[in-house]
mmCIF file with all atom_site columns, C-alpha atoms in Angstrom:
data_model
loop_
_atom_site.group_PDB
_atom_site.id
_atom_site.type_symbol
_atom_site.label_atom_id
_atom_site.label_alt_id
_atom_site.label_comp_id
_atom_site.label_asym_id
_atom_site.label_entity_id
_atom_site.label_seq_id
_atom_site.pdbx_PDB_ins_code
_atom_site.Cartn_x
_atom_site.Cartn_y
_atom_site.Cartn_z
_atom_site.occupancy
_atom_site.B_iso_or_equiv
_atom_site.pdbx_formal_charge
_atom_site.auth_seq_id
_atom_site.auth_comp_id
_atom_site.auth_asym_id
_atom_site.auth_atom_id
_atom_site.pdbx_PDB_model_num
ATOM 1   C CA . MET A 1 1   ? 112.663 83.806  19.799 1.00 94.00 ? 1   MET A CA 1
ATOM 2   C CA . TYR A 1 2   ? 112.257 80.789  22.045 1.00 96.00 ? 2   TYR A CA 1
ATOM 3   C CA . GLY A 1 3   ? 110.992 80.253  25.559 1.00 97.00 ? 3   GLY A CA 1
ATOM 4   C CA . ILE A 1 4   ? 112.364 77.322  27.555 1.00 98.00 ? 4   ILE A CA 1
ATOM 5   C CA . ILE A 1 5   ? 109.688 75.702  29.707 1.00 98.00 ? 5   ILE A CA 1
ATOM 6   C CA . ASP A 1 6   ? 109.949 73.489  32.795 1.00 98.00 ? 6   ASP A CA 1
ATOM 7   C CA . VAL A 1 7   ? 107.879 70.435  31.776 1.00 98.00 ? 7   VAL A CA 1
ATOM 8   C CA . GLU A 1 8   ? 107.030 69.157  35.260 1.00 98.00 ? 8   GLU A CA 1
ATOM 9   C CA . LYS A 1 9   ? 106.081 72.526  36.725 1.00 98.00 ? 9   LYS A CA 1
ATOM 10  C CA . SER A 1 10  ? 104.099 73.427  33.603 1.00 98.00 ? 10  SER A CA 1
ATOM 11  C CA . ASN A 1 11  ? 102.131 70.180  33.815 1.00 97.00 ? 11  ASN A CA 1
ATOM 12  C CA . GLN A 1 12  ? 101.367 70.846  37.465 1.00 98.00 ? 12  GLN A CA 1
ATOM 13  C CA . ALA A 1 13  ? 100.367 74.460  36.877 1.00 98.00 ? 13  ALA A CA 1
ATOM 14  C CA . LYS A 1 14  ? 98.590  73.647  33.587 1.00 97.00 ? 14  LYS A CA 1
ATOM 15  C CA . GLU A 1 15  ? 100.264 76.649  32.005 1.00 97.00 ? 15  GLU A CA 1
ATOM 16  C CA . PRO A 1 16  ? 103.754 77.378  30.652 1.00 96.00 ? 16  PRO A CA 1
ATOM 17  C CA . ILE A 1 17  ? 106.319 77.965  33.386 1.00 98.00 ? 17  ILE A CA 1
ATOM 18  C CA . TYR A 1 18  ? 109.329 79.558  31.765 1.00 98.00 ? 18  TYR A CA 1
ATOM 19  C CA . LEU A 1 19  ? 112.942 79.097  32.851 1.00 98.00 ? 19  LEU A CA 1
ATOM 20  C CA . PHE A 1 20  ? 114.731 81.366  30.371 1.00 98.00 ? 20  PHE A CA 1
ATOM 21  C CA . PHE A 1 21  ? 114.566 82.712  26.823 1.00 98.00 ? 21  PHE A CA 1
ATOM 22  C CA . ILE A 1 22  ? 116.725 82.364  23.704 1.00 98.00 ? 22  ILE A CA 1
ATOM 23  C CA . ALA A 1 23  ? 116.979 85.220  21.200 1.00 97.00 ? 23  ALA A CA 1
ATOM 24  C CA . HIS A 1 24  ? 117.822 83.812  17.756 1.00 95.00 ? 24  HIS A CA 1
ATOM 25  C CA . PRO A 1 25  ? 119.603 86.103  15.278 1.00 95.00 ? 25  PRO A CA 1
ATOM 26  C CA . PRO A 1 26  ? 119.688 84.459  11.827 1.00 93.00 ? 26  PRO A CA 1
ATOM 27  C CA . LYS A 1 27  ? 122.865 82.656  10.760 1.00 94.00 ? 27  LYS A CA 1
ATOM 28  C CA . CYS A 1 28  ? 124.451 82.425  14.212 1.00 95.00 ? 28  CYS A CA 1
ATOM 29  C CA . ALA A 1 29  ? 124.093 78.664  14.849 1.00 94.00 ? 29  ALA A CA 1
ATOM 30  C CA . GLY A 1 30  ? 120.941 79.218  16.873 1.00 94.00 ? 30  GLY A CA 1
ATOM 31  C CA . THR A 1 31  ? 119.271 76.192  15.288 1.00 92.00 ? 31  THR A CA 1
ATOM 32  C CA . LYS A 1 32  ? 122.152 73.991  16.490 1.00 95.00 ? 32  LYS A CA 1
ATOM 33  C CA . LEU A 1 33  ? 121.811 75.467  19.972 1.00 97.00 ? 33  LEU A CA 1
ATOM 34  C CA . ILE A 1 34  ? 118.081 74.746  20.088 1.00 96.00 ? 34  ILE A CA 1
ATOM 35  C CA . THR A 1 35  ? 118.592 71.227  18.708 1.00 96.00 ? 35  THR A CA 1
ATOM 36  C CA . GLU A 1 36  ? 120.923 70.475  21.600 1.00 97.00 ? 36  GLU A CA 1
ATOM 37  C CA . LEU A 1 37  ? 118.569 71.945  24.202 1.00 98.00 ? 37  LEU A CA 1
ATOM 38  C CA . ARG A 1 38  ? 115.700 69.820  22.878 1.00 97.00 ? 38  ARG A CA 1
ATOM 39  C CA . LYS A 1 39  ? 117.622 66.698  23.865 1.00 97.00 ? 39  LYS A CA 1
ATOM 40  C CA . HIS A 1 40  ? 116.838 67.451  27.517 1.00 98.00 ? 40  HIS A CA 1
ATOM 41  C CA . LYS A 1 41  ? 113.526 65.829  28.423 1.00 97.00 ? 41  LYS A CA 1
ATOM 42  C CA . GLN A 1 42  ? 112.888 67.978  31.507 1.00 98.00 ? 42  GLN A CA 1
ATOM 43  C CA . ILE A 1 43  ? 112.351 71.051  29.353 1.00 98.00 ? 43  ILE A CA 1
ATOM 44  C CA . ARG A 1 44  ? 110.326 72.000  26.316 1.00 98.00 ? 44  ARG A CA 1
ATOM 45  C CA . VAL A 1 45  ? 111.371 74.580  23.757 1.00 97.00 ? 45  VAL A CA 1
ATOM 46  C CA . ARG A 1 46  ? 108.521 76.843  22.714 1.00 96.00 ? 46  ARG A CA 1
ATOM 47  C CA . THR A 1 47  ? 108.580 79.210  19.737 1.00 94.00 ? 47  THR A CA 1
ATOM 48  C CA . ILE A 1 48  ? 107.105 82.429  21.138 1.00 93.00 ? 48  ILE A CA 1
ATOM 49  C CA . VAL A 1 49  ? 105.742 83.520  17.760 1.00 88.00 ? 49  VAL A CA 1
ATOM 50  C CA . TYR A 1 50  ? 104.712 80.448  15.803 1.00 76.00 ? 50  TYR A CA 1
ATOM 51  C CA . GLU A 1 51  ? 105.365 81.970  12.384 1.00 69.00 ? 51  GLU A CA 1
ATOM 52  C CA . SER A 1 52  ? 109.042 82.747  13.024 1.00 78.00 ? 52  SER A CA 1
ATOM 53  C CA . THR A 1 53  ? 111.882 81.744  15.319 1.00 87.00 ? 53  THR A CA 1
ATOM 54  C CA . HIS A 1 54  ? 113.736 84.979  14.543 1.00 89.00 ? 54  HIS A CA 1
ATOM 55  C CA . THR A 1 55  ? 111.476 87.541  16.176 1.00 90.00 ? 55  THR A CA 1
ATOM 56  C CA . THR A 1 56  ? 113.331 90.051  18.329 1.00 93.00 ? 56  THR A CA 1
ATOM 57  C CA . PRO A 1 57  ? 112.643 90.539  22.048 1.00 95.00 ? 57  PRO A CA 1
ATOM 58  C CA . GLU A 1 58  ? 111.466 94.059  21.216 1.00 94.00 ? 58  GLU A CA 1
ATOM 59  C CA . TYR A 1 59  ? 108.768 92.572  18.981 1.00 92.00 ? 59  TYR A CA 1
ATOM 60  C CA . ILE A 1 60  ? 107.645 90.274  21.810 1.00 94.00 ? 60  ILE A CA 1
ATOM 61  C CA . ILE A 1 61  ? 107.540 93.179  24.249 1.00 96.00 ? 61  ILE A CA 1
ATOM 62  C CA . LYS A 1 62  ? 105.290 95.147  21.902 1.00 93.00 ? 62  LYS A CA 1
ATOM 63  C CA . THR A 1 63  ? 102.975 92.310  20.829 1.00 92.00 ? 63  THR A CA 1
ATOM 64  C CA . GLN A 1 64  ? 102.849 90.156  23.974 1.00 94.00 ? 64  GLN A CA 1
ATOM 65  C CA . PRO A 1 65  ? 103.209 92.643  26.845 1.00 96.00 ? 65  PRO A CA 1
ATOM 66  C CA . ALA A 1 66  ? 101.479 90.383  29.380 1.00 97.00 ? 66  ALA A CA 1
ATOM 67  C CA . LEU A 1 67  ? 103.961 87.583  28.730 1.00 97.00 ? 67  LEU A CA 1
ATOM 68  C CA . TRP A 1 68  ? 106.908 89.923  29.034 1.00 97.00 ? 68  TRP A CA 1
ATOM 69  C CA . LYS A 1 69  ? 105.584 91.624  32.170 1.00 97.00 ? 69  LYS A CA 1
ATOM 70  C CA . ARG A 1 70  ? 105.400 88.267  33.917 1.00 98.00 ? 70  ARG A CA 1
ATOM 71  C CA . TRP A 1 71  ? 108.502 86.539  32.550 1.00 98.00 ? 71  TRP A CA 1
ATOM 72  C CA . GLY A 1 72  ? 110.726 89.255  31.079 1.00 97.00 ? 72  GLY A CA 1
ATOM 73  C CA . HIS A 1 73  ? 113.004 89.264  34.127 1.00 98.00 ? 73  HIS A CA 1
ATOM 74  C CA . LEU A 1 74  ? 114.265 85.760  33.334 1.00 98.00 ? 74  LEU A CA 1
ATOM 75  C CA . PRO A 1 75  ? 117.677 85.217  31.713 1.00 98.00 ? 75  PRO A CA 1
ATOM 76  C CA . LEU A 1 76  ? 117.778 86.059  28.016 1.00 98.00 ? 76  LEU A CA 1
ATOM 77  C CA . TYR A 1 77  ? 120.481 84.166  26.125 1.00 98.00 ? 77  TYR A CA 1
ATOM 78  C CA . CYS A 1 78  ? 121.699 85.259  22.732 1.00 98.00 ? 78  CYS A CA 1
ATOM 79  C CA . MET A 1 79  ? 124.393 83.619  20.630 1.00 98.00 ? 79  MET A CA 1
ATOM 80  C CA . THR A 1 80  ? 126.136 85.875  18.134 1.00 98.00 ? 80  THR A CA 1
ATOM 81  C CA . ARG A 1 81  ? 128.713 85.499  15.385 1.00 97.00 ? 81  ARG A CA 1
ATOM 82  C CA . HIS A 1 82  ? 131.504 87.732  14.148 1.00 97.00 ? 82  HIS A CA 1
ATOM 83  C CA . PRO A 1 83  ? 129.931 89.979  11.486 1.00 96.00 ? 83  PRO A CA 1
ATOM 84  C CA . TYR A 1 84  ? 132.634 89.064  8.961  1.00 95.00 ? 84  TYR A CA 1
ATOM 85  C CA . GLU A 1 85  ? 131.793 85.365  9.346  1.00 93.00 ? 85  GLU A CA 1
ATOM 86  C CA . ARG A 1 86  ? 128.037 85.890  9.499  1.00 94.00 ? 86  ARG A CA 1
ATOM 87  C CA . PHE A 1 87  ? 127.724 87.966  6.333  1.00 92.00 ? 87  PHE A CA 1
ATOM 88  C CA . PRO A 1 88  ? 128.821 85.223  3.861  1.00 89.00 ? 88  PRO A CA 1
ATOM 89  C CA . SER A 1 89  ? 126.340 82.890  5.550  1.00 89.00 ? 89  SER A CA 1
ATOM 90  C CA . GLN A 1 90  ? 123.577 85.462  5.147  1.00 90.00 ? 90  GLN A CA 1
ATOM 91  C CA . MET A 1 91  ? 124.398 85.935  1.493  1.00 88.00 ? 91  MET A CA 1
ATOM 92  C CA . GLY A 1 92  ? 124.706 82.198  0.943  1.00 86.00 ? 92  GLY A CA 1
ATOM 93  C CA . PHE A 1 93  ? 121.195 81.662  2.284  1.00 86.00 ? 93  PHE A CA 1
ATOM 94  C CA . ILE A 1 94  ? 119.650 83.688  -0.543 1.00 85.00 ? 94  ILE A CA 1
ATOM 95  C CA . PRO A 1 95  ? 119.833 80.859  -3.157 1.00 85.00 ? 95  PRO A CA 1
ATOM 96  C CA . ILE A 1 96  ? 118.125 78.523  -0.678 1.00 83.00 ? 96  ILE A CA 1
ATOM 97  C CA . VAL A 1 97  ? 115.242 80.973  -0.244 1.00 81.00 ? 97  VAL A CA 1
ATOM 98  C CA . LEU A 1 98  ? 114.947 81.441  -4.005 1.00 81.00 ? 98  LEU A CA 1
ATOM 99  C CA . ALA A 1 99  ? 114.950 77.681  -4.624 1.00 82.00 ? 99  ALA A CA 1
ATOM 100 C CA . LYS A 1 100 ? 112.392 76.860  -1.927 1.00 79.00 ? 100 LYS A CA 1
ATOM 101 C CA . TRP A 1 101 ? 110.007 79.828  -2.002 1.00 77.00 ? 101 TRP A CA 1
ATOM 102 C CA . GLY A 1 102 ? 110.885 81.983  -5.001 1.00 80.00 ? 102 GLY A CA 1
ATOM 103 C CA . PRO A 1 103 ? 111.785 85.698  -5.199 1.00 79.00 ? 103 PRO A CA 1
ATOM 104 C CA . GLN A 1 104 ? 108.393 86.738  -3.839 1.00 76.00 ? 104 GLN A CA 1
ATOM 105 C CA . ALA A 1 105 ? 109.531 85.495  -0.432 1.00 73.00 ? 105 ALA A CA 1
ATOM 106 C CA . PHE A 1 106 ? 111.883 88.466  -0.205 1.00 71.00 ? 106 PHE A CA 1
ATOM 107 C CA . LEU A 1 107 ? 109.240 90.945  -1.307 1.00 69.00 ? 107 LEU A CA 1
ATOM 108 C CA . ARG A 1 108 ? 106.207 89.734  0.636  1.00 65.00 ? 108 ARG A CA 1
ATOM 109 C CA . GLU A 1 109 ? 105.762 91.257  4.067  1.00 62.00 ? 109 GLU A CA 1
ATOM 110 C CA . ASP A 1 110 ? 104.805 88.830  6.802  1.00 58.00 ? 110 ASP A CA 1
ATOM 111 C CA . LEU A 1 111 ? 101.905 90.619  8.469  1.00 46.00 ? 111 LEU A CA 1
ATOM 112 C CA . SER A 1 112 ? 102.369 88.602  11.652 1.00 47.00 ? 112 SER A CA 1
ATOM 113 C CA . LEU A 1 113 ? 105.919 89.914  12.008 1.00 49.00 ? 113 LEU A CA 1
ATOM 114 C CA . GLY A 1 114 ? 105.629 93.290  10.357 1.00 48.00 ? 114 GLY A CA 1
ATOM 115 C CA . THR A 1 115 ? 108.721 92.654  8.261  1.00 55.00 ? 115 THR A CA 1
ATOM 116 C CA . SER A 1 116 ? 109.938 90.919  5.124  1.00 61.00 ? 116 SER A CA 1
ATOM 117 C CA . LEU A 1 117 ? 112.149 87.853  4.994  1.00 68.00 ? 117 LEU A CA 1
ATOM 118 C CA . ALA A 1 118 ? 114.956 89.935  3.524  1.00 65.00 ? 118 ALA A CA 1
ATOM 119 C CA . GLN A 1 119 ? 114.835 92.399  6.396  1.00 69.00 ? 119 GLN A CA 1
ATOM 120 C CA . GLY A 1 120 ? 114.758 89.577  8.933  1.00 81.00 ? 120 GLY A CA 1
ATOM 121 C CA . LEU A 1 121 ? 117.693 87.753  7.346  1.00 87.00 ? 121 LEU A CA 1
ATOM 122 C CA . PHE A 1 122 ? 119.837 90.874  7.417  1.00 90.00 ? 122 PHE A CA 1
ATOM 123 C CA . GLU A 1 123 ? 118.723 92.159  10.836 1.00 92.00 ? 123 GLU A CA 1
ATOM 124 C CA . CYS A 1 124 ? 121.649 93.275  12.961 1.00 95.00 ? 124 CYS A CA 1
ATOM 125 C CA . GLN A 1 125 ? 122.467 91.074  15.946 1.00 97.00 ? 125 GLN A CA 1
ATOM 126 C CA . TRP A 1 126 ? 122.356 93.994  18.364 1.00 97.00 ? 126 TRP A CA 1
ATOM 127 C CA . ASN A 1 127 ? 118.587 94.238  17.847 1.00 96.00 ? 127 ASN A CA 1
ATOM 128 C CA . TYR A 1 128 ? 118.235 90.811  19.501 1.00 97.00 ? 128 TYR A CA 1
ATOM 129 C CA . MET A 1 129 ? 120.103 92.000  22.578 1.00 97.00 ? 129 MET A CA 1
ATOM 130 C CA . SER A 1 130 ? 118.633 95.419  23.171 1.00 97.00 ? 130 SER A CA 1
ATOM 131 C CA . PHE A 1 131 ? 115.448 97.421  23.599 1.00 96.00 ? 131 PHE A CA 1
ATOM 132 C CA . ARG A 1 132 ? 115.314 101.033 22.440 1.00 94.00 ? 132 ARG A CA 1
ATOM 133 C CA . GLY A 1 133 ? 119.061 101.019 22.056 1.00 93.00 ? 133 GLY A CA 1
ATOM 134 C CA . LYS A 1 134 ? 119.863 99.756  25.543 1.00 96.00 ? 134 LYS A CA 1
ATOM 135 C CA . ARG A 1 135 ? 121.234 96.305  26.314 1.00 97.00 ? 135 ARG A CA 1
ATOM 136 C CA . PHE A 1 136 ? 118.899 94.044  28.304 1.00 98.00 ? 136 PHE A CA 1
ATOM 137 C CA . LYS A 1 137 ? 120.072 93.838  31.909 1.00 97.00 ? 137 LYS A CA 1
ATOM 138 C CA . ASN A 1 138 ? 119.244 90.118  32.032 1.00 98.00 ? 138 ASN A CA 1
ATOM 139 C CA . LEU A 1 139 ? 121.101 89.353  28.793 1.00 98.00 ? 139 LEU A CA 1
ATOM 140 C CA . VAL A 1 140 ? 123.642 86.534  28.678 1.00 98.00 ? 140 VAL A CA 1
ATOM 141 C CA . HIS A 1 141 ? 125.809 86.998  25.588 1.00 98.00 ? 141 HIS A CA 1
ATOM 142 C CA . ILE A 1 142 ? 127.402 83.905  24.029 1.00 98.00 ? 142 ILE A CA 1
ATOM 143 C CA . LYS A 1 143 ? 129.874 84.285  21.189 1.00 98.00 ? 143 LYS A CA 1
ATOM 144 C CA . LEU A 1 144 ? 129.770 81.394  18.740 1.00 97.00 ? 144 LEU A CA 1
ATOM 145 C CA . GLU A 1 145 ? 133.529 81.611  18.369 1.00 96.00 ? 145 GLU A CA 1
ATOM 146 C CA . ASP A 1 146 ? 133.975 80.921  22.095 1.00 98.00 ? 146 ASP A CA 1
ATOM 147 C CA . VAL A 1 147 ? 131.841 77.780  22.239 1.00 98.00 ? 147 VAL A CA 1
ATOM 148 C CA . THR A 1 148 ? 132.453 76.112  18.866 1.00 96.00 ? 148 THR A CA 1
ATOM 149 C CA . GLY A 1 149 ? 134.025 72.695  19.434 1.00 96.00 ? 149 GLY A CA 1
ATOM 150 C CA . THR A 1 150 ? 133.125 72.654  23.140 1.00 98.00 ? 150 THR A CA 1
ATOM 151 C CA . ILE A 1 151 ? 130.450 71.464  25.547 1.00 98.00 ? 151 ILE A CA 1
ATOM 152 C CA . PHE A 1 152 ? 129.044 74.287  27.645 1.00 98.00 ? 152 PHE A CA 1
ATOM 153 C CA . GLU A 1 153 ? 126.026 74.772  29.891 1.00 98.00 ? 153 GLU A CA 1
ATOM 154 C CA . ILE A 1 154 ? 122.993 77.016  29.891 1.00 98.00 ? 154 ILE A CA 1
ATOM 155 C CA . GLU A 1 155 ? 121.168 77.028  33.207 1.00 98.00 ? 155 GLU A CA 1
ATOM 156 C CA . GLY A 1 156 ? 122.629 73.598  34.011 1.00 97.00 ? 156 GLY A CA 1
ATOM 157 C CA . LEU A 1 157 ? 121.708 72.125  30.607 1.00 98.00 ? 157 LEU A CA 1
ATOM 158 C CA . LYS A 1 158 ? 124.593 70.790  28.535 1.00 98.00 ? 158 LYS A CA 1
ATOM 159 C CA . VAL A 1 159 ? 124.977 72.075  24.983 1.00 98.00 ? 159 VAL A CA 1
ATOM 160 C CA . ASP A 1 160 ? 127.313 70.079  22.760 1.00 97.00 ? 160 ASP A CA 1
ATOM 161 C CA . MET A 1 161 ? 128.861 72.242  20.047 1.00 97.00 ? 161 MET A CA 1
ATOM 162 C CA . ARG A 1 162 ? 131.595 69.788  19.079 1.00 95.00 ? 162 ARG A CA 1
ATOM 163 C CA . GLU A 1 163 ? 129.816 68.841  15.874 1.00 89.00 ? 163 GLU A CA 1
ATOM 164 C CA . LYS A 1 164 ? 128.399 71.328  13.408 1.00 81.00 ? 164 LYS A CA 1
ATOM 165 C CA . GLY A 1 165 ? 124.769 71.329  12.382 1.00 74.00 ? 165 GLY A CA 1
ATOM 166 C CA . LEU A 1 166 ? 123.679 71.232  8.771  1.00 72.00 ? 166 LEU A CA 1
ATOM 167 C CA . THR A 1 167 ? 126.157 73.270  6.731  1.00 76.00 ? 167 THR A CA 1
ATOM 168 C CA . GLN A 1 168 ? 125.062 75.574  3.962  1.00 75.00 ? 168 GLN A CA 1
ATOM 169 C CA . LYS A 1 169 ? 126.813 73.364  1.434  1.00 77.00 ? 169 LYS A CA 1
ATOM 170 C CA . GLU A 1 170 ? 124.828 70.353  2.678  1.00 79.00 ? 170 GLU A CA 1
ATOM 171 C CA . ALA A 1 171 ? 121.629 72.417  2.508  1.00 78.00 ? 171 ALA A CA 1
ATOM 172 C CA . TYR A 1 172 ? 122.412 73.238  -1.128 1.00 81.00 ? 172 TYR A CA 1
ATOM 173 C CA . GLU A 1 173 ? 122.931 69.574  -1.933 1.00 80.00 ? 173 GLU A CA 1
ATOM 174 C CA . ALA A 1 174 ? 119.693 68.572  -0.167 1.00 79.00 ? 174 ALA A CA 1
ATOM 175 C CA . ILE A 1 175 ? 117.598 70.732  -2.505 1.00 79.00 ? 175 ILE A CA 1
ATOM 176 C CA . ASP A 1 176 ? 119.803 70.145  -5.554 1.00 77.00 ? 176 ASP A CA 1
ATOM 177 C CA . ILE A 1 177 ? 121.347 73.588  -5.904 1.00 75.00 ? 177 ILE A CA 1
ATOM 178 C CA . THR A 1 178 ? 124.481 73.270  -7.998 1.00 71.00 ? 178 THR A CA 1
ATOM 179 C CA . GLY A 1 179 ? 127.458 75.417  -7.206 1.00 65.00 ? 179 GLY A CA 1
ATOM 180 C CA . TYR A 1 180 ? 128.258 76.714  -3.747 1.00 63.00 ? 180 TYR A CA 1
ATOM 181 C CA . PRO A 1 181 ? 128.932 80.475  -3.743 1.00 65.00 ? 181 PRO A CA 1
ATOM 182 C CA . GLN A 1 182 ? 132.081 81.604  -2.006 1.00 66.00 ? 182 GLN A CA 1
ATOM 183 C CA . TYR A 1 183 ? 132.283 85.116  -0.572 1.00 66.00 ? 183 TYR A CA 1
ATOM 184 C CA . THR A 1 184 ? 135.781 86.328  0.145  1.00 66.00 ? 184 THR A CA 1
ATOM 185 C CA . LYS A 1 185 ? 136.596 88.662  3.018  1.00 70.00 ? 185 LYS A CA 1
ATOM 186 C CA . SER A 1 186 ? 138.031 91.375  0.811  1.00 74.00 ? 186 SER A CA 1
ATOM 187 C CA . THR A 1 187 ? 138.755 94.889  2.027  1.00 75.00 ? 187 THR A CA 1
ATOM 188 C CA . HIS A 1 188 ? 135.675 96.093  0.151  1.00 76.00 ? 188 HIS A CA 1
ATOM 189 C CA . SER A 1 189 ? 133.357 93.491  1.704  1.00 86.00 ? 189 SER A CA 1
ATOM 190 C CA . LYS A 1 190 ? 134.720 94.208  5.183  1.00 91.00 ? 190 LYS A CA 1
ATOM 191 C CA . GLU A 1 191 ? 134.065 97.908  4.724  1.00 92.00 ? 191 GLU A CA 1
ATOM 192 C CA . PHE A 1 192 ? 130.516 97.129  3.636  1.00 92.00 ? 192 PHE A CA 1
ATOM 193 C CA . VAL A 1 193 ? 129.883 94.953  6.718  1.00 94.00 ? 193 VAL A CA 1
ATOM 194 C CA . GLN A 1 194 ? 131.342 97.608  8.999  1.00 95.00 ? 194 GLN A CA 1
ATOM 195 C CA . GLU A 1 195 ? 129.021 100.213 7.511  1.00 94.00 ? 195 GLU A CA 1
ATOM 196 C CA . ALA A 1 196 ? 125.972 97.929  7.540  1.00 93.00 ? 196 ALA A CA 1
ATOM 197 C CA . TYR A 1 197 ? 126.441 96.624  11.089 1.00 96.00 ? 197 TYR A CA 1
ATOM 198 C CA . PRO A 1 198 ? 128.266 99.234  13.201 1.00 95.00 ? 198 PRO A CA 1
ATOM 199 C CA . ASN A 1 199 ? 126.458 98.196  16.388 1.00 96.00 ? 199 ASN A CA 1
ATOM 200 C CA . ASP A 1 200 ? 127.443 94.567  15.916 1.00 97.00 ? 200 ASP A CA 1
ATOM 201 C CA . PHE A 1 201 ? 131.067 95.613  16.284 1.00 97.00 ? 201 PHE A CA 1
ATOM 202 C CA . GLU A 1 202 ? 130.833 98.342  18.900 1.00 92.00 ? 202 GLU A CA 1
ATOM 203 C CA . ASN A 1 203 ? 128.264 96.786  21.228 1.00 96.00 ? 203 ASN A CA 1
ATOM 204 C CA . LEU A 1 204 ? 129.082 93.083  20.829 1.00 96.00 ? 204 LEU A CA 1
ATOM 205 C CA . GLY A 1 205 ? 132.833 93.397  21.267 1.00 95.00 ? 205 GLY A CA 1
ATOM 206 C CA . TYR A 1 206 ? 133.940 92.231  17.826 1.00 96.00 ? 206 TYR A CA 1
ATOM 207 C CA . HIS A 1 207 ? 137.110 93.623  16.265 1.00 93.00 ? 207 HIS A CA 1
ATOM 208 C CA . LYS A 1 208 ? 137.161 95.245  12.854 1.00 90.00 ? 208 LYS A CA 1
#
């Protein structure tokens, strides 16, 4: 999860002055979104938990209650992806993890996050938009499908989504992984995704 800071006001106050937050579900083009926001010099993008950009708002509420009490009313943006499109990207990320960190990366629990990499990678998107099962009132939901190929604004800051970020195929080539796995959207795989992520259909407005 990221906090977007007003640089000038923060320098004057000598403490972070937040403008809004970005919840970052894995494999939803959140890195591209943050890359575009970082082009604006009047703001600074801060990772709320240094060890991971994919912490959920619920985790922040529980571990940094003072921060949330003061700033939790600010807009919370979250970009999501159709579960059928997201799942192949999740699966395709596994060889990258194995090549860079080995199988132990999936087994080792990150004590700072209270979860494993595998659990984080396959976390449902709804958990980044809700607390105790209820949608955040200050949530601003952005569907990747609606903004791909466009320029849109977040709090007056332009975000250019006309060009894709690093693709998974390019990531494979960068670390010399041969063979790019293709996952077809078969009836069986769709049924699995529906069963694994029911809330990502019902609560995010995606069709089955």
